[in-house]
Structure formats: structure tokens, C-alpha cells
Coordinates of C-alpha atoms in Angstrom, one line a residue:
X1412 CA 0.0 0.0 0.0
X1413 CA 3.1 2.0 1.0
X1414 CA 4.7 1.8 -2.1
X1415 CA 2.0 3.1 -4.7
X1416 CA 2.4 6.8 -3.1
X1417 CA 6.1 6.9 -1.5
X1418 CA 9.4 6.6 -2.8
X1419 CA 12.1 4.7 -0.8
X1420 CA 13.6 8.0 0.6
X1421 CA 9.9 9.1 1.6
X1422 CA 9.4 5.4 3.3
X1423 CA 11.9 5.8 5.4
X1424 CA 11.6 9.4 6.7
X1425 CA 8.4 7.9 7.0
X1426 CA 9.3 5.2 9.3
X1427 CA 11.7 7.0 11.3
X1428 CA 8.7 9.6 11.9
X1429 CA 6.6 7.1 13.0
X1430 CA 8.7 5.6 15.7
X1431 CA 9.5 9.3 16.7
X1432 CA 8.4 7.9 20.2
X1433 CA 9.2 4.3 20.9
X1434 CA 13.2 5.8 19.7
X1435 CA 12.9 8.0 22.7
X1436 CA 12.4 5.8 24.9
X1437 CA 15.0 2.8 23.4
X1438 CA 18.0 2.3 25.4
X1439 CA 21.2 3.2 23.1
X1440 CA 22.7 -0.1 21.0
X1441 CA 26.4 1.2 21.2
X1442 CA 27.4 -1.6 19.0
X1443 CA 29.9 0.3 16.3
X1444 CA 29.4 1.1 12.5
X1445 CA 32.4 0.4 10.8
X1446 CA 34.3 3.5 9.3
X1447 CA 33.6 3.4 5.6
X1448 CA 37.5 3.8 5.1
X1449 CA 38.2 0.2 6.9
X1450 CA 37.9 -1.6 4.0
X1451 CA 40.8 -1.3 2.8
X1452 CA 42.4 -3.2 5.3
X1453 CA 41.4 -6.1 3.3
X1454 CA 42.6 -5.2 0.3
X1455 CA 46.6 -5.6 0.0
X1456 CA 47.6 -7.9 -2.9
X1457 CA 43.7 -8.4 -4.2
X1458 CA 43.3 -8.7 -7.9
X1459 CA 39.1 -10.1 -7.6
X1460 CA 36.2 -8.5 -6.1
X1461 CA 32.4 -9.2 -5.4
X1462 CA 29.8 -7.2 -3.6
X1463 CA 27.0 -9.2 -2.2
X1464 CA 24.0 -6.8 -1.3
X1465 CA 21.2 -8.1 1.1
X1466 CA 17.6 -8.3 0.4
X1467 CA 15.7 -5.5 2.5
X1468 CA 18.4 -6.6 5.4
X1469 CA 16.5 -5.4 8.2
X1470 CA 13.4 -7.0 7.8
X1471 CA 15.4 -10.6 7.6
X1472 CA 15.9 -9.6 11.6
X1473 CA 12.8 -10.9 13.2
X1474 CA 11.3 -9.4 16.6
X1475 CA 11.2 -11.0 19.8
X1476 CA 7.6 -12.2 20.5
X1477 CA 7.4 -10.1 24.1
X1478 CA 8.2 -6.8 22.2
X1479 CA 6.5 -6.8 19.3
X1480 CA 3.6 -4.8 21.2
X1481 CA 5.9 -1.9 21.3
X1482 CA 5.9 -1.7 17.6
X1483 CA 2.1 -1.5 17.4
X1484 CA 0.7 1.5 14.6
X1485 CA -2.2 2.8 14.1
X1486 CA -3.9 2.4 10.1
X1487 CA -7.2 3.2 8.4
X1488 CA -7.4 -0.7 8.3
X1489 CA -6.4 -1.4 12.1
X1490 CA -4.2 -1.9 14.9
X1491 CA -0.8 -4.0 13.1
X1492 CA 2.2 -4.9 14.7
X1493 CA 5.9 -5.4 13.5
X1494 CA 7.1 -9.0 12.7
X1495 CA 10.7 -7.9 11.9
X1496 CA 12.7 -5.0 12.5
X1497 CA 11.5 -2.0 10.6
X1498 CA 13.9 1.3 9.3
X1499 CA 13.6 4.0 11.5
X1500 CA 14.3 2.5 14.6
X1501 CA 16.6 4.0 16.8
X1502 CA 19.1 0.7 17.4
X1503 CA 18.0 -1.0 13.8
X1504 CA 21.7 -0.1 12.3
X1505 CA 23.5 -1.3 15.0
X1506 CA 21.4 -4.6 15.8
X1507 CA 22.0 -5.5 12.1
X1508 CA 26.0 -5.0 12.0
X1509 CA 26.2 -6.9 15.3
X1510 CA 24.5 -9.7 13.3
X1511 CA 25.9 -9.4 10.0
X1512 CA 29.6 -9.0 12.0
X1513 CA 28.7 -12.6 14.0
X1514 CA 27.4 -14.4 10.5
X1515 CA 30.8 -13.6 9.1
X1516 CA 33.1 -13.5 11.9
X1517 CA 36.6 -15.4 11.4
X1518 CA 36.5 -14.3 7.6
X1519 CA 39.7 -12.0 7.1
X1520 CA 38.9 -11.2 3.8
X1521 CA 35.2 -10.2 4.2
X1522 CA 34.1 -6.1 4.6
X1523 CA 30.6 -6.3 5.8
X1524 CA 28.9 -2.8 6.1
X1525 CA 25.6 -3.1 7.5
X1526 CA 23.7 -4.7 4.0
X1527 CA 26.6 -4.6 2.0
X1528 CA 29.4 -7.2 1.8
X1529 CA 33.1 -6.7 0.0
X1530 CA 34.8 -9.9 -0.4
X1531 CA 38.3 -9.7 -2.2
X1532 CA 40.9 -12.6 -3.3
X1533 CA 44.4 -12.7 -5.0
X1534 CA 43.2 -14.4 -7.4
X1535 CA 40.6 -16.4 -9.6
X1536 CA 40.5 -20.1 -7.9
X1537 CA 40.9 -18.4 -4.3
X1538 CA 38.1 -15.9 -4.9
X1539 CA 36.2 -19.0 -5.9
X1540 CA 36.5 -20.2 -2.7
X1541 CA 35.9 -17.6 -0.4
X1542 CA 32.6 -16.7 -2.4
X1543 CA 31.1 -20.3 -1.7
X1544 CA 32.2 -19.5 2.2
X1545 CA 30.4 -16.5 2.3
X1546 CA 27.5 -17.9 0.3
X1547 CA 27.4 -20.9 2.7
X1548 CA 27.7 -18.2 5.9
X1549 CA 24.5 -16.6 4.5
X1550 CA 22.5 -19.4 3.9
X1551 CA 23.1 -20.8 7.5
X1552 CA 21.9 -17.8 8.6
X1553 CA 18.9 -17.5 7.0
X1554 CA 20.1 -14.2 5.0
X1555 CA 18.5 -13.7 1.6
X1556 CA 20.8 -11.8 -1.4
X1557 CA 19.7 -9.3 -3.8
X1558 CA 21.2 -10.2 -7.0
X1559 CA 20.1 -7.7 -9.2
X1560 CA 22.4 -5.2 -6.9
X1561 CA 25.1 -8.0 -6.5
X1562 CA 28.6 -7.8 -8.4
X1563 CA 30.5 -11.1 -8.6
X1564 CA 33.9 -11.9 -9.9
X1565 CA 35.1 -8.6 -11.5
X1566 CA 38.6 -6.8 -11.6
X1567 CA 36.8 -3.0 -10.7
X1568 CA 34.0 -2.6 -8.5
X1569 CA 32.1 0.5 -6.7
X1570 CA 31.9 0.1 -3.0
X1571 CA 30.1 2.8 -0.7
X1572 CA 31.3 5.1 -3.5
X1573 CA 34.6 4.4 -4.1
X1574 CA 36.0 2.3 -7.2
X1575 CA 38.3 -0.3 -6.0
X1576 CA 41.0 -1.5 -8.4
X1577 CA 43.8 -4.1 -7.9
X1578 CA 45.8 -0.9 -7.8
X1579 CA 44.2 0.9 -5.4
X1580 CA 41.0 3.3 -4.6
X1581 CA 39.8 6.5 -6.2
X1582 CA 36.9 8.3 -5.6
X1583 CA 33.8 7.2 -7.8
X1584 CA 33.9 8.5 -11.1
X1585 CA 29.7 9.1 -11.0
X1586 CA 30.3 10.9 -7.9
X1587 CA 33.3 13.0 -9.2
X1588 CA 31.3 14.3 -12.0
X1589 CA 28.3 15.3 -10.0
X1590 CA 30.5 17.2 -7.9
X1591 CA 32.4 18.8 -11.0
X1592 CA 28.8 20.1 -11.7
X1593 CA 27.9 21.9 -8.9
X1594 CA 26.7 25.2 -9.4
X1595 CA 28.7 27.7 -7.5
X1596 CA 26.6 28.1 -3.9
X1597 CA 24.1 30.8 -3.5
X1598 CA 24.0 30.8 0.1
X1599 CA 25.9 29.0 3.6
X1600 CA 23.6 26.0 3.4
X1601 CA 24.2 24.7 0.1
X1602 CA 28.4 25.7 0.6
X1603 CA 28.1 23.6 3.7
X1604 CA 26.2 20.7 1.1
X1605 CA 28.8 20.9 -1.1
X1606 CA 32.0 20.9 1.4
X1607 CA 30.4 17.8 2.8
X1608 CA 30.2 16.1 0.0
X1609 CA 33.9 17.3 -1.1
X1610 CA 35.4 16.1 2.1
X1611 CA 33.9 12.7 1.9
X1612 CA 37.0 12.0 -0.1
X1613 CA 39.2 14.3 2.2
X1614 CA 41.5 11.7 2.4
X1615 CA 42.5 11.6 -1.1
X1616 CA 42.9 15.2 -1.5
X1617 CA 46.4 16.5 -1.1
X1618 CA 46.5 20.4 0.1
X1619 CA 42.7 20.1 1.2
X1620 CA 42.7 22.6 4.4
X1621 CA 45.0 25.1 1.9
X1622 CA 42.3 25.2 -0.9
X1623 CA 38.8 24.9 1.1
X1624 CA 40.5 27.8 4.2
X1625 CA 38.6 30.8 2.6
X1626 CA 35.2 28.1 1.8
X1627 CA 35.5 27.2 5.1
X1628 CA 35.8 31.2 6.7
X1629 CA 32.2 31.9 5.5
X1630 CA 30.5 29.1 8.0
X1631 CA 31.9 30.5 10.9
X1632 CA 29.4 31.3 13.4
X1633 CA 26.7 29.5 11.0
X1634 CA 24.4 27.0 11.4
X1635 CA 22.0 25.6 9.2
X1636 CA 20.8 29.4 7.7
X1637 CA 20.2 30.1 4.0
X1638 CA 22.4 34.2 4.5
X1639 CA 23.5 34.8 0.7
X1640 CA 27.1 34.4 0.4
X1641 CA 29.3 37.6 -1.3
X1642 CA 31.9 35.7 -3.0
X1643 CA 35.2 37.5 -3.3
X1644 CA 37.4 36.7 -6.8
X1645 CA 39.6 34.6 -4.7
X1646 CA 36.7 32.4 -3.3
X1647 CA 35.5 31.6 -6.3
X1648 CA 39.3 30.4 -7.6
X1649 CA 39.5 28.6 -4.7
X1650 CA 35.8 26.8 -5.5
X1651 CA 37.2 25.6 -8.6
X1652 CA 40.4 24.6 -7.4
X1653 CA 38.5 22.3 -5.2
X1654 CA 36.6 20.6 -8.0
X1655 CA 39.3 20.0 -10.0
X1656 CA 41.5 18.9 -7.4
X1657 CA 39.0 16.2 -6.7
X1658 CA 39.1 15.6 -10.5
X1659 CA 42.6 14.8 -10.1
X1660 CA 42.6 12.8 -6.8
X1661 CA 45.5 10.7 -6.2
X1662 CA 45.2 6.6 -6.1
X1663 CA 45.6 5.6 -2.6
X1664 CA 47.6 2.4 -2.2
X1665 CA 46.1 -0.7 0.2
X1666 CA 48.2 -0.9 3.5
X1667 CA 50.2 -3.7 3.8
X1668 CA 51.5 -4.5 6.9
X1669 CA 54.1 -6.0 5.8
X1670 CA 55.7 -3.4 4.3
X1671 CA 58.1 -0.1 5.8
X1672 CA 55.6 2.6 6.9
X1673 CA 56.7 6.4 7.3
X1674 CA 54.6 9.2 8.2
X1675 CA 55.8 12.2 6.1
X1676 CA 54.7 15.3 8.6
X1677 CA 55.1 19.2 8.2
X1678 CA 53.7 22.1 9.9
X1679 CA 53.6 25.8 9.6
X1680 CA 52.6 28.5 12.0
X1681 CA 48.8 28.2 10.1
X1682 CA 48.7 24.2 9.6
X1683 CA 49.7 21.0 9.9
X1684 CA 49.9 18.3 7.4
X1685 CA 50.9 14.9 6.3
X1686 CA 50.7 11.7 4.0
X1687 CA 50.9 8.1 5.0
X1688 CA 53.1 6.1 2.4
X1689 CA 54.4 2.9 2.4
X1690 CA 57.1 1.0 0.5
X1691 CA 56.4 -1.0 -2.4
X1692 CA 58.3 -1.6 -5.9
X1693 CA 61.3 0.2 -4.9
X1694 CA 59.0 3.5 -4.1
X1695 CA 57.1 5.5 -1.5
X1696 CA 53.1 5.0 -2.6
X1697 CA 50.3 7.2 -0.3
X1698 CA 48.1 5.2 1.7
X1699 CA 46.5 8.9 2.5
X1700 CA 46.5 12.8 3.2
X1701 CA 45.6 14.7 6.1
X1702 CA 45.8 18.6 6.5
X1703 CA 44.3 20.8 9.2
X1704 CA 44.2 24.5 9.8
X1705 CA 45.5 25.1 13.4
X1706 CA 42.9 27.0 15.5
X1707 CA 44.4 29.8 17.8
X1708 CA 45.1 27.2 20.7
X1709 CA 46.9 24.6 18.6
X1710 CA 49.6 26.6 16.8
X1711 CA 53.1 25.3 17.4
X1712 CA 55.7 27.7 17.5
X1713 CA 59.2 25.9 17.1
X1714 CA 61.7 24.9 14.6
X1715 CA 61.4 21.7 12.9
X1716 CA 65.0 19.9 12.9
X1717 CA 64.9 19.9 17.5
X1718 CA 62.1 17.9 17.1
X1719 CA 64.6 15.0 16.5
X1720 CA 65.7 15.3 20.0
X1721 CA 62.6 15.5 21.9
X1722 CA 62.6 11.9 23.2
X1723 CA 66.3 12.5 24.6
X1724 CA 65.5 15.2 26.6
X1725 CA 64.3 15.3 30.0
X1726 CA 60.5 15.4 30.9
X1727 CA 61.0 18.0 33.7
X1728 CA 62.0 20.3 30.3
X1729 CA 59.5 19.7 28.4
X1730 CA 55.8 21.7 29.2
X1731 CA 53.1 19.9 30.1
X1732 CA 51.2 19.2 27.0
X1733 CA 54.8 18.6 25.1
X1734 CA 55.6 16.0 27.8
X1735 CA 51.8 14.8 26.8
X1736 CA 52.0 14.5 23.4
X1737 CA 55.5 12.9 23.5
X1738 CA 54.4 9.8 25.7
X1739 CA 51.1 9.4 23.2
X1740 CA 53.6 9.4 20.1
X1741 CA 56.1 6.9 21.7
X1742 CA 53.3 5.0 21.9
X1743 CA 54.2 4.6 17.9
X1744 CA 57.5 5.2 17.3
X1745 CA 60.7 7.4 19.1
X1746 CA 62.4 7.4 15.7
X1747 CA 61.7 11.1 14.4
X1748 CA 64.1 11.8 11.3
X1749 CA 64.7 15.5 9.6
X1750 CA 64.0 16.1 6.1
X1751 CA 64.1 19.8 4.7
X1752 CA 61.1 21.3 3.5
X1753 CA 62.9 21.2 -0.3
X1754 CA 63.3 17.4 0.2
X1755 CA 59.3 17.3 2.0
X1756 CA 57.6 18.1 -0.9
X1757 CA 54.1 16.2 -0.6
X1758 CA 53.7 17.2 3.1
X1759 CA 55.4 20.6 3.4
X1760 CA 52.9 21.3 0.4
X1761 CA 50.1 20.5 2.4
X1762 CA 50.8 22.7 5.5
X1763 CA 51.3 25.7 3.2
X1764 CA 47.6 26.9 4.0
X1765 CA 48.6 30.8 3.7
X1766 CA 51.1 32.0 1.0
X1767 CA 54.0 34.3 2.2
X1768 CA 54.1 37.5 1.1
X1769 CA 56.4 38.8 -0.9
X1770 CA 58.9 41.5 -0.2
X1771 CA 57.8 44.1 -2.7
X1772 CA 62.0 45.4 -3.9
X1773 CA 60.0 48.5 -6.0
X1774 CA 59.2 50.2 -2.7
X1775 CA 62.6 49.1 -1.2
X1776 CA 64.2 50.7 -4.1
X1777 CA 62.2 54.0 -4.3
X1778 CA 63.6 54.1 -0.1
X1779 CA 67.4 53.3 -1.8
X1780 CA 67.1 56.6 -4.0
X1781 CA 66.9 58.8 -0.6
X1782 CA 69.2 56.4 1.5
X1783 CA 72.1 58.6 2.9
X1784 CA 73.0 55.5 4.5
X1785 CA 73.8 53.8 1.1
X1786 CA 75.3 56.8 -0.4
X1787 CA 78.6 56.1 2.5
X1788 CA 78.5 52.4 2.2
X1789 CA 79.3 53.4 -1.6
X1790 CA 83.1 54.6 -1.1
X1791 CA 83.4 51.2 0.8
X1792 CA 85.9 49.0 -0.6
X1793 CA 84.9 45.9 0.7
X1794 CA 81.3 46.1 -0.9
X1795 CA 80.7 46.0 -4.3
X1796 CA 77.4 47.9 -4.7
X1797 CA 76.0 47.7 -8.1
X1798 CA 72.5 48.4 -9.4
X1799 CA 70.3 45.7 -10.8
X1800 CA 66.9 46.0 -12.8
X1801 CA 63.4 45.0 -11.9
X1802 CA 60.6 43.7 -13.6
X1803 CA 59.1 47.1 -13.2
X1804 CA 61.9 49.2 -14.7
X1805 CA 63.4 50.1 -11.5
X1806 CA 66.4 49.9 -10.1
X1807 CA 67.9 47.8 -6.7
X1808 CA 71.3 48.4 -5.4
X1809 CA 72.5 45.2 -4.4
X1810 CA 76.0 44.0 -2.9
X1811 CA 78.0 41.6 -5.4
X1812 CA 81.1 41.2 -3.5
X1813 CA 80.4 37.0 -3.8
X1814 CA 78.6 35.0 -5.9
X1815 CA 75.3 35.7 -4.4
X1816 CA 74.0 38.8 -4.9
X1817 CA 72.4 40.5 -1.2
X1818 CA 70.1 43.0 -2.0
X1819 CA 70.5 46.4 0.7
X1820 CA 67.7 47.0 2.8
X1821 CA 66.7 50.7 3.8
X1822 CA 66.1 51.1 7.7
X1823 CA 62.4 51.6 7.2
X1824 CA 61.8 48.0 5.7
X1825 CA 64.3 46.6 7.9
X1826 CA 62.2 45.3 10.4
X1827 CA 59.3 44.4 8.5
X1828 CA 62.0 41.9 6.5
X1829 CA 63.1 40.6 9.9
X1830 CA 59.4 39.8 10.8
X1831 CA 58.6 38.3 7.1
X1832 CA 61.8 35.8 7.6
X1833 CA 61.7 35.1 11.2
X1834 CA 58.3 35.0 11.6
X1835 CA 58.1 31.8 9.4
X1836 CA 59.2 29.3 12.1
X1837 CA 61.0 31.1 14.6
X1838 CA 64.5 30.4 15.2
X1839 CA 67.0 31.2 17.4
X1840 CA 69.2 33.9 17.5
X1841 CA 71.7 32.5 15.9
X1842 CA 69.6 30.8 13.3
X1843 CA 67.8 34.1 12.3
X1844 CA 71.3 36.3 11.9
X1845 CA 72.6 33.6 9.1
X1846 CA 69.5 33.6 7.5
X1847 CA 69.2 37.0 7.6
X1848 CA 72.7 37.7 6.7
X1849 CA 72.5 35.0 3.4
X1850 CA 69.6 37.4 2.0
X1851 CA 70.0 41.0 3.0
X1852 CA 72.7 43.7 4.0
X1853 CA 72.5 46.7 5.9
X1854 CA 75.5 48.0 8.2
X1855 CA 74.1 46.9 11.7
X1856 CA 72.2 43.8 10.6
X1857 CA 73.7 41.7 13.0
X1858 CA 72.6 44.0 16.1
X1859 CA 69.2 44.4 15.2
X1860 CA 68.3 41.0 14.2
X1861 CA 69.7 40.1 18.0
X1862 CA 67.8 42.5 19.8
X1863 CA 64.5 41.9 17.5
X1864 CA 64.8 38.0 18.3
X1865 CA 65.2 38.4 21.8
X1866 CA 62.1 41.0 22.3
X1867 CA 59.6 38.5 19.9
X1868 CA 56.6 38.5 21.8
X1869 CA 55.7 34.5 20.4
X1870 CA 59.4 33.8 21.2
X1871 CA 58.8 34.8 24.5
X1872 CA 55.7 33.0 24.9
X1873 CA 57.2 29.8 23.9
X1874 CA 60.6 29.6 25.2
X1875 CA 60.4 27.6 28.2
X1876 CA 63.6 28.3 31.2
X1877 CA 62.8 26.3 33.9
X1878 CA 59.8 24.7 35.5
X1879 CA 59.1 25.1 39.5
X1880 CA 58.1 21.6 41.2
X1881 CA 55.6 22.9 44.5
X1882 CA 56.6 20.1 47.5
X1883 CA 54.4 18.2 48.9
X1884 CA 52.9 19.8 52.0
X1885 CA 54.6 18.9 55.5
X1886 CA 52.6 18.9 58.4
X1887 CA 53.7 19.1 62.2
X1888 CA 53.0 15.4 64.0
X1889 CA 49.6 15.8 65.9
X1890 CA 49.9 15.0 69.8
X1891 CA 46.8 13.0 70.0
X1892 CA 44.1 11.0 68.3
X1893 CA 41.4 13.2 67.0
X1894 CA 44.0 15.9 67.2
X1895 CA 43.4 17.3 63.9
X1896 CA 41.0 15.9 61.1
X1897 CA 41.0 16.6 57.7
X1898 CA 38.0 16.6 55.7
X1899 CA 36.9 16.4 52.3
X1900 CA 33.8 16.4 49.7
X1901 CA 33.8 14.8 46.5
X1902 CA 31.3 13.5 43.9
X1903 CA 29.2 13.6 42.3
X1904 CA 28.8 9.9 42.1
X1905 CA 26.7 7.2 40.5
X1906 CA 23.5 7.3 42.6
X1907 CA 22.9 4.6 45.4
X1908 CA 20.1 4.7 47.9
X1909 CA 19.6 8.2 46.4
X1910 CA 23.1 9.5 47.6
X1911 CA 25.5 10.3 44.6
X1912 CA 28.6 12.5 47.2
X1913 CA 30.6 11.5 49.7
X1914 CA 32.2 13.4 52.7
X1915 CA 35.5 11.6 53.9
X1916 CA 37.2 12.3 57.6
X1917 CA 40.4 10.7 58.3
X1918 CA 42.3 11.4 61.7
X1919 CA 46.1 12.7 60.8
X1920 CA 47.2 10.8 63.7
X1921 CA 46.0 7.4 63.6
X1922 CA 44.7 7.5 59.5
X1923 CA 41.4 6.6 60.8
X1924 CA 39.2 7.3 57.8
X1925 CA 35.3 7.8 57.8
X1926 CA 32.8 8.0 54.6
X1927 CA 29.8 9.2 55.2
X1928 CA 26.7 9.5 52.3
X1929 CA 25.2 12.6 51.4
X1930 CA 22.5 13.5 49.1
X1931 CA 23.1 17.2 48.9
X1932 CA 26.2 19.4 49.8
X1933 CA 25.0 22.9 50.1
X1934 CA 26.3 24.6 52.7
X1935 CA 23.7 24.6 55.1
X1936 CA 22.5 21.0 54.2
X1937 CA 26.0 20.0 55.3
X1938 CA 25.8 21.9 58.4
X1939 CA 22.7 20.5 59.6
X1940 CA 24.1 16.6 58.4
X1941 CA 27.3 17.7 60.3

């Protein structure tokens, strides 16, 4: 009856609409849905795939007699009640993954997602045999298949919308081109539709927190509102760059366990990113990408290459999150290596969320023509100042004495240099003067770039001296039992005979401890329990 006026989609809503009530008052199933991603942790050396999809799974779960009451509706015709587990219900999608997860269980190369089941092989005859296991699985069960939606035996398939091949995933193509389609959005709901569907394939996407940062800046402090959206010429680049990123996704490789891993990390002071590769026929292959844009509270100022030594160091140096993190990551591995941000390329790309700007040399050399400054450092022998053109027509007076050539910065772009090269990572002292001594000359560069580093405000903020331990607290030996009690409240508690705190009394002298129930710890509830 259902059918002849409601598409699937409007059955369901439907459905859940109609159990609105008995879902509210259902204990939670926490029984996990697999992460869509998992699957390829079958995958490693497969060359054969199937997909088995299940005939209207959830009503092959039947209902216990004793609760098929609570599933009673209301129709025109009368009062019906559920035989088997209907859509909509609140623990429907867990119930069935617990079942499909026990009628498959021991089957390593099986991916079962709710009604849909991946089963890969190395190769023709073993495929042949694993199908007939899961076939035999199913029937034992009492599980029905859909053929129509079934795949068996093929060399590509499309699995929960990605295409599988014995090469490795991609994003569906289907999908790809409907996404390559959408019409720029109008407003913050249908640019929040479209991100979402973008970021289901996040993980394929190198550079994704770089190109969606300006999409992302027009949700903040949105919901689900329909405010018009004024897109900037930059925005809209950035749009397109997205689709045809996705266009151009890279093949992620299967993990194999078996094979080296490494974790290719880079941050800047905007982002963080990465890539997971592994090694297989003599080179690295991504498993997958991950970039973020650092929040206020989770950017790192420090330089990369000290990192190395951070599980040599002592804890007592190291600030409380550091010493944190550090005991979380040697959870995986203590062996941090260097690589320079030339050498990084795929993940040094990806924490690159913000481009730096660029010294702009036809101010600097519009200061140089009133420079008295330069005009002495002229008659100096040592220096061989000569003028070279720019793009624009102007000229730069740069020093030439070696064989690079160090262009001379007037004293009113001075500082603003120092800030555009030390304000990438932060060095030290040290560190900043040769990098700002291999670019730039001005007579006192080596002064200044001291005294700038040391007053840096985020330097200062991050540099860490020393760490003060507070003792324990000594207290004087009482003379007597009952001397001197210390008391304490805590909770709250889970409930028991309607009391969820505690108030706790131990004697300093003997360690005589008392706990005594309480209900309530206001002040003067307290006072009259006391």
C-alpha cells in the first residue's frame, strides 16, 4: 500500500517519523558502524572483487515475540504490529552490523557494512572459494541476497562510493562528475552541502585545508541558515580549485602491513599536514592525506629539525602538553628523522595553508634613491654595490662582492623583513642572523636581528627556562588522636540509595578514615548533616 504513493527515501523518513516515540524511549545499541575507510584493510595484494547486497536486510531480523507490542501503529485498516525489524528505529543499524559481524566472523577477507558485503581474493581459484564461504555463511543464517544489486567476480567494482581496483581506490567517477557540476553556492547551506560532499573523499585530496581555508571562513558562526554568500574573486578560484582537485585525486595504495611505513609530517605556523606512504616496488606509494588549519590554541611555534631530540630530553624540560603529546607518540615510534622542506615536498605542500608574502624590492628601491646610509657604504671598498633592474623598470642596489647577490635593505623596511623571515618558524638567534645575513645587507644587521629576536613576543611566549616543582605539604606530628582531622567532599557519584557524594574524615594521627553519604552538599544541608 506503501509503495504506490512513497518513494524509498519518503518510506523511510516515513518510518523514522513514525517511531519518533518508541526511539525516545530505546536504550542506546552502542554496537559500532564500521568506518567506511576500513575496508581497505582487506585489500593488499587483491586482484578479484564481489559485492553481495542483502535483500531489504532489516526485515530478515525478526522481533522477539514479548516486544512486538511496542511496535504497534495505528492504520485506516487497524491496529498492526511489526514481525521484523522495521527502518527508522533507533538501534536498527547497530542490531544488524552486530548480526551481519557474528554471521561472518573469522572471515579475514570479508568487509561487511551493514547490507553490503566486499569480499576480495588474490586471485581467480581463491576468490572462488571464499565466495562459496560467504555464500554458505549466508545461507546458514537464514540471510536472503539481492542479485540484481550483486557484483561477482570482476577486476573494478564500486563500493560505498569508491571504485576499487587491484591498484588501489579512487573516488567514484559518477560521484566525481556530479560534484564537478555543482553550481557555485548561493547561500551558507548549500556551501556547507557541497564541502560535505567534497570532504567525503578528504583523504584523497592533497593540500585540502589550503584550498577549502577561505570556503571554510564563511561558515563561521553558522548554522543551518540560508544568509546569501558575497563571493570575493579569490573564493571563487579557490571553488574551482577544489573541484578540479577532486578531478585529479591521487590513487591511494592498500596498507600492507608488511611493508616499511613512514609518516611524512610538516607544519607551519597556520597548519599542519601529512601523508601516510608505504614501501612498495622500490618507491614510497600514499596510503592517505591529512591537513588541518591550526585554530588559535593549537599553533606550534618551534623549529622543525629539534624535534629529532625530543625523546632524549628530559621530561621535567619539556611543558606539560609537550611532555603529553610525546608519551602518546612513543606510543608509535621514538624514531623522528629531519628532512628539509625542499626534500618534504608532498607534506610541506600541504601545511602551506597561507602563501607568504612577498617582499615588494620596488618600494625598497624607491627608499634606496633617498638612503644617505647607502650613499657612504658606496666609497666602501669591501662592498661591491651595483645596481640591478626589476621587472618594473626600476632599479635595486645590491652588494656583489660573492657570488650571491644581497640586495640592501633601507632602515624603514628593515624590520618588516626581519618579521617576514623570522616570523616563518621562529628560530633562534643564531639561526635568524645567518638567515638573515644569506639574504640581505644593511650595516648593523647583525645588532638588530639580535635585539628583534630576543624581544619577539611569540618567542617569549614559547621559550620555556625552567619549571618550578611545589613540594608536597609537611605537616607538624599531631599529639593525640582526634587531634586534627582533615575533611573532604567529592562526587558527584553514581546514585545509590539516592546519595551520589561523599564526605570523607580521616584522623592525621592514627589514619582513621570515615565516609559518610550525602544527598546534597550545600552549605547549610552540610551543616545540619554535620
Amino acid at each position: 500500500m506503501v509503495k504506490s504513493f512513497a518513494s524509498s527515501h519518503e518510506k523511510r523518513w516515513i518510518l523514522s517519523a513514525m517511531w519518533g516515540q518508541l526511539n525516545t524511549q530505546a536504550i542506546p545499541d552502542r554496537y559500532p558502524i564500521p568506518r567506511l575507510e576500513d575496508f581497505h584493510q582487506i585489500l593488499k595484494e587483491t586482484k578479484i572483487f564481489s559485492k553481495i547486497d542483502l535483500f531489504k536486510a532489516y526485515f530478515q531480523i525478526p522481533i522477539a515475540e514479548e516486544h512486538k507490542c511496542k511496535t504497534a501503529i495505528i492504520t485506516p485498516f487497524g491496529l498492526y504490529e511489526f514481525n521484523v525489524m522495521s527502518f527508522g528505529l533507533k538501534n536498527a543499524p547497530a542490531t544488524f552490523q552486530r548480526f551481519i559481524h557474528e554471521a561472518l566472523r573469522g572471515l579475514d577477507f570479508v568487509f561487511p557494512y551493514l547490507d553490503d558485503i566486499l569480499i576480495a581474493s588474490k586471485s581467480n581459484q581463491e576468490h572462488e572459494i571464499n565466495l562459496n564461504l560467504v555464500l554458505e555463511r549466508l545461507n546458514t543464517f537464514g540471510l536472503r541476497i539481492n542479485i540484481s544489486k550483486s557484483v561477482f567476480a570482476v577486476e573494478e567494482i564500486e563500493f560505498l562510493g569508491y571504485l576499487i581496483t587491484p591498484q588501489g581506490s579512487r573516488p567514484l567517477p559518477d560521484k566525481v562528475h556530479a560534484i564537478m557540476n555543482y553550481k557555485r553556492p548561493k547561500n551558507i547551506q548549500d556551501l556547507r552541502t557541497f564541502l560535505g560532499m567534497l570532504n567525503f573523499y578528504r583523504r584523497y585530496l592533497k593540500d585540502a585545508a589550503k584550498n577549502q581555508s577561505l570556503l571554510h571562513e564563511y561558515l563561521k558562526d553558522s548554522k543551518k541558515d540560508k544568509r546569501k554568500i558575497q563571493w570575493t574573486d579569490e573564493a571563487e578560484k579557490q571553488f574551482e580549485k577544489c573541484k578540479n582537485n577532486l578531478a585529479n585525486a591521487t590513487l591511494l595504495s592498500f596498507p600492507n602491513s608488511e611493508l616499511p611505513l613512514s609518516l611524512f609530517t610538516d607544519a607551519s605556523d597556520t597548519a599542519i599536514g601529512a601523508v601516510l606512504q608505504q614501501y612498495e616496488n622500490l618507491t614510497w606509494q600514499p596510503i592517505a592525506f591529512y591537513s588541518k588549519k591550526l585554530n588559535d590554541n593549537n599553533k606550534i611555534i618551534a623549529h622543525h629539525k629539534p624535534l629529532i631530540f625530543a625523546f632524549h630530553q628530559k621530561l621535567d624540560k619539556a611543558a606539560p602538553r609537550q611532555a603529553r603529546q610525546l608519551n602518546y607518540i612513543s606510543q608509535f615510534s621514538t624514531d623522528t628523522k629531519y628532512i628539509k622542506g625542499e626534500n618534504n615536498i608532498v607534506a610541506d605542500t600541504l601545511s602551506r595553508v597561507t602563501e607568504v608574502s612577498s617582499i615588494d624590492y620596488d618600494q625598497i628601491a624607491d627608499a634606496q634613491t633617498q638612503d644617505e646610509e647607502l650613499k657612504s657604504l658606496q666609497t666602501i671598498t669591501s662592498l661591491n654595490l651595483k645596481e640591478y633592474p626589476l621587472s618594473s623598470g626600476k632599479y635595486l642596489w645590491c652588494d656583489t662582492s660573492t657570488s650571491k647577490i644581497w640586495p640592501y635593505i633601507p632602515e624603514a623596511f628593515r624590520k618588516q623583513i626581519f618579521h617576514h623571515i623570522h616570523g616563518l618558524s621562529h628560530p633562534g638567534i643564531k639561526s635568524t642572523i645567518k638567515l638573515m645575513n644569506s639574504k640581505f645587507i644593511w650595516p648593523s644587521i647583525k645588532k638588530d636581528v639580535q635585539l628583534w629576536t630576543r624581544t619577539c613576543i611569540p618567542c617569549q611566549k614559547a621559550k620555556i627556562n625552567r619549571y618550578t616543582k611545589t613540594k608536597l605539604g609537611e605537616f607538624e606530628v599531631p599529639s593525640g588522636r582526634f587531634c586534627v582531622v582533615h575533611i573532604d567532599l567529592f562526587g558527584p557519584l553514581p546514585p545509590s540509595r539516592g546519595n551520589i557524594y561523599c564526605l570523607t574524615c580521616i584522623d592525621r594521627f592514627s589514619n582513621w578514615m570515615e565516609a559518610i553519604p550525602l544527598d546534597n552538599i550545600s552549605a547549610e544541608h552540610f551543616i545540619a548533616t554535620g
